[in-house]
């Protein structure tokens, strides 16, 4: 129900790792300052973090996505409090391999939409 103008899409890393492998810690660390500048410039109300790397990077956490999803968390920023809520859900590639998890991802997105209406 959101228009394209109401949604901003960003990635944790700014270039695709070789052979589409998961990003390594040093790649995430080198791209994270630019990502945080993007977030600070946009000042989103809510971020929907798709997958483990987005979730763990934005929350500065090593907690598994399955333990994080389904509830809002506060964006972790360096040197300050954030009013941005972060909802973690499964990455779309994971959902293609595990279609039984789509219901949970749909529930997460419905929580985001409800929060945006408040």
GROMACS .gro file of C-alpha atoms in nm:
model
  118
    1UNK     CA    1   0.000   0.000   0.000
    2UNK     CA    2   0.300   0.234  -0.002
    3UNK     CA    3   0.405   0.425  -0.311
    4UNK     CA    4   0.761   0.399  -0.439
    5UNK     CA    5   0.820   0.758  -0.325
    6UNK     CA    6   0.745   0.652   0.034
    7UNK     CA    7   1.000   0.369   0.037
    8UNK     CA    8   1.380   0.387   0.033
    9UNK     CA    9   1.585   0.076  -0.039
   10UNK     CA   10   1.944   0.041   0.080
   11UNK     CA   11   2.190  -0.241   0.130
   12UNK     CA   12   2.431  -0.316   0.412
   13UNK     CA   13   2.718  -0.346   0.164
   14UNK     CA   14   2.745  -0.118  -0.138
   15UNK     CA   15   2.884  -0.375  -0.379
   16UNK     CA   16   2.796  -0.738  -0.434
   17UNK     CA   17   3.048  -0.984  -0.287
   18UNK     CA   18   3.202  -1.226  -0.538
   19UNK     CA   19   2.983  -1.524  -0.632
   20UNK     CA   20   2.698  -1.367  -0.433
   21UNK     CA   21   2.849  -1.494  -0.107
   22UNK     CA   22   2.747  -1.342   0.227
   23UNK     CA   23   2.933  -1.020   0.309
   24UNK     CA   24   3.233  -1.050   0.536
   25UNK     CA   25   3.274  -0.846   0.855
   26UNK     CA   26   3.535  -0.614   0.703
   27UNK     CA   27   3.310  -0.545   0.401
   28UNK     CA   28   3.018  -0.460   0.628
   29UNK     CA   29   3.241  -0.242   0.847
   30UNK     CA   30   3.374  -0.046   0.550
   31UNK     CA   31   3.023   0.023   0.415
   32UNK     CA   32   2.846   0.087   0.746
   33UNK     CA   33   2.940   0.458   0.779
   34UNK     CA   34   2.786   0.532   0.438
   35UNK     CA   35   2.472   0.336   0.529
   36UNK     CA   36   2.436   0.531   0.853
   37UNK     CA   37   2.473   0.860   0.661
   38UNK     CA   38   2.193   0.747   0.430
   39UNK     CA   39   1.972   0.663   0.728
   40UNK     CA   40   2.053   0.993   0.902
   41UNK     CA   41   1.970   1.186   0.584
   42UNK     CA   42   1.637   1.011   0.536
   43UNK     CA   43   1.538   0.985   0.905
   44UNK     CA   44   1.296   0.696   0.852
   45UNK     CA   45   1.026   0.616   1.106
   46UNK     CA   46   1.070   0.244   1.048
   47UNK     CA   47   1.333   0.026   0.885
   48UNK     CA   48   1.242  -0.321   0.766
   49UNK     CA   49   1.568  -0.514   0.790
   50UNK     CA   50   1.564  -0.811   0.555
   51UNK     CA   51   1.781  -1.095   0.674
   52UNK     CA   52   2.058  -1.169   0.918
   53UNK     CA   53   2.322  -0.924   0.799
   54UNK     CA   54   2.088  -0.624   0.788
   55UNK     CA   55   1.939  -0.710   1.126
   56UNK     CA   56   2.264  -0.776   1.305
   57UNK     CA   57   2.434  -0.470   1.157
   58UNK     CA   58   2.155  -0.225   1.237
   59UNK     CA   59   2.111  -0.359   1.590
   60UNK     CA   60   2.482  -0.417   1.660
   61UNK     CA   61   2.381  -0.765   1.768
   62UNK     CA   62   2.471  -1.126   1.698
   63UNK     CA   63   2.125  -1.254   1.789
   64UNK     CA   64   1.966  -1.482   1.528
   65UNK     CA   65   1.702  -1.335   1.298
   66UNK     CA   66   1.446  -1.591   1.415
   67UNK     CA   67   1.488  -1.457   1.770
   68UNK     CA   68   1.471  -1.090   1.663
   69UNK     CA   69   1.181  -1.091   1.419
   70UNK     CA   70   0.825  -1.012   1.508
   71UNK     CA   71   0.890  -0.713   1.732
   72UNK     CA   72   1.028  -0.364   1.695
   73UNK     CA   73   1.377  -0.275   1.814
   74UNK     CA   74   1.553   0.060   1.834
   75UNK     CA   75   1.810   0.145   1.569
   76UNK     CA   76   2.160   0.140   1.720
   77UNK     CA   77   2.346   0.459   1.635
   78UNK     CA   78   2.692   0.570   1.729
   79UNK     CA   79   2.686   0.841   1.991
   80UNK     CA   80   2.315   0.904   2.015
   81UNK     CA   81   1.964   0.779   2.061
   82UNK     CA   82   1.750   0.705   1.762
   83UNK     CA   83   1.375   0.727   1.720
   84UNK     CA   84   1.384   0.488   1.427
   85UNK     CA   85   1.220   0.153   1.485
   86UNK     CA   86   1.367  -0.156   1.321
   87UNK     CA   87   1.161  -0.462   1.234
   88UNK     CA   88   1.358  -0.766   1.129
   89UNK     CA   89   1.219  -1.025   0.897
   90UNK     CA   90   1.346  -1.294   0.669
   91UNK     CA   91   1.542  -1.215   0.354
   92UNK     CA   92   1.352  -1.281   0.034
   93UNK     CA   93   1.609  -1.540  -0.082
   94UNK     CA   94   1.551  -1.731   0.242
   95UNK     CA   95   1.177  -1.719   0.184
   96UNK     CA   96   1.221  -1.866  -0.164
   97UNK     CA   97   1.404  -2.161  -0.009
   98UNK     CA   98   1.166  -2.185   0.290
   99UNK     CA   99   0.815  -2.095   0.172
  100UNK     CA  100   0.663  -2.211   0.500
  101UNK     CA  101   0.817  -1.901   0.666
  102UNK     CA  102   0.630  -1.657   0.438
  103UNK     CA  103   0.344  -1.634   0.688
  104UNK     CA  104   0.580  -1.500   0.955
  105UNK     CA  105   0.728  -1.246   0.714
  106UNK     CA  106   0.377  -1.133   0.619
  107UNK     CA  107   0.293  -1.087   0.988
  108UNK     CA  108   0.607  -0.874   1.031
  109UNK     CA  109   0.509  -0.653   0.737
  110UNK     CA  110   0.156  -0.616   0.873
  111UNK     CA  111   0.303  -0.491   1.203
  112UNK     CA  112   0.505  -0.233   1.011
  113UNK     CA  113   0.198  -0.114   0.821
  114UNK     CA  114  -0.004  -0.089   1.143
  115UNK     CA  115   0.272   0.114   1.309
  116UNK     CA  116   0.290   0.352   1.012
  117UNK     CA  117  -0.085   0.417   1.041
  118UNK     CA  118  -0.052   0.519   1.408
   0.00000   0.00000   0.00000
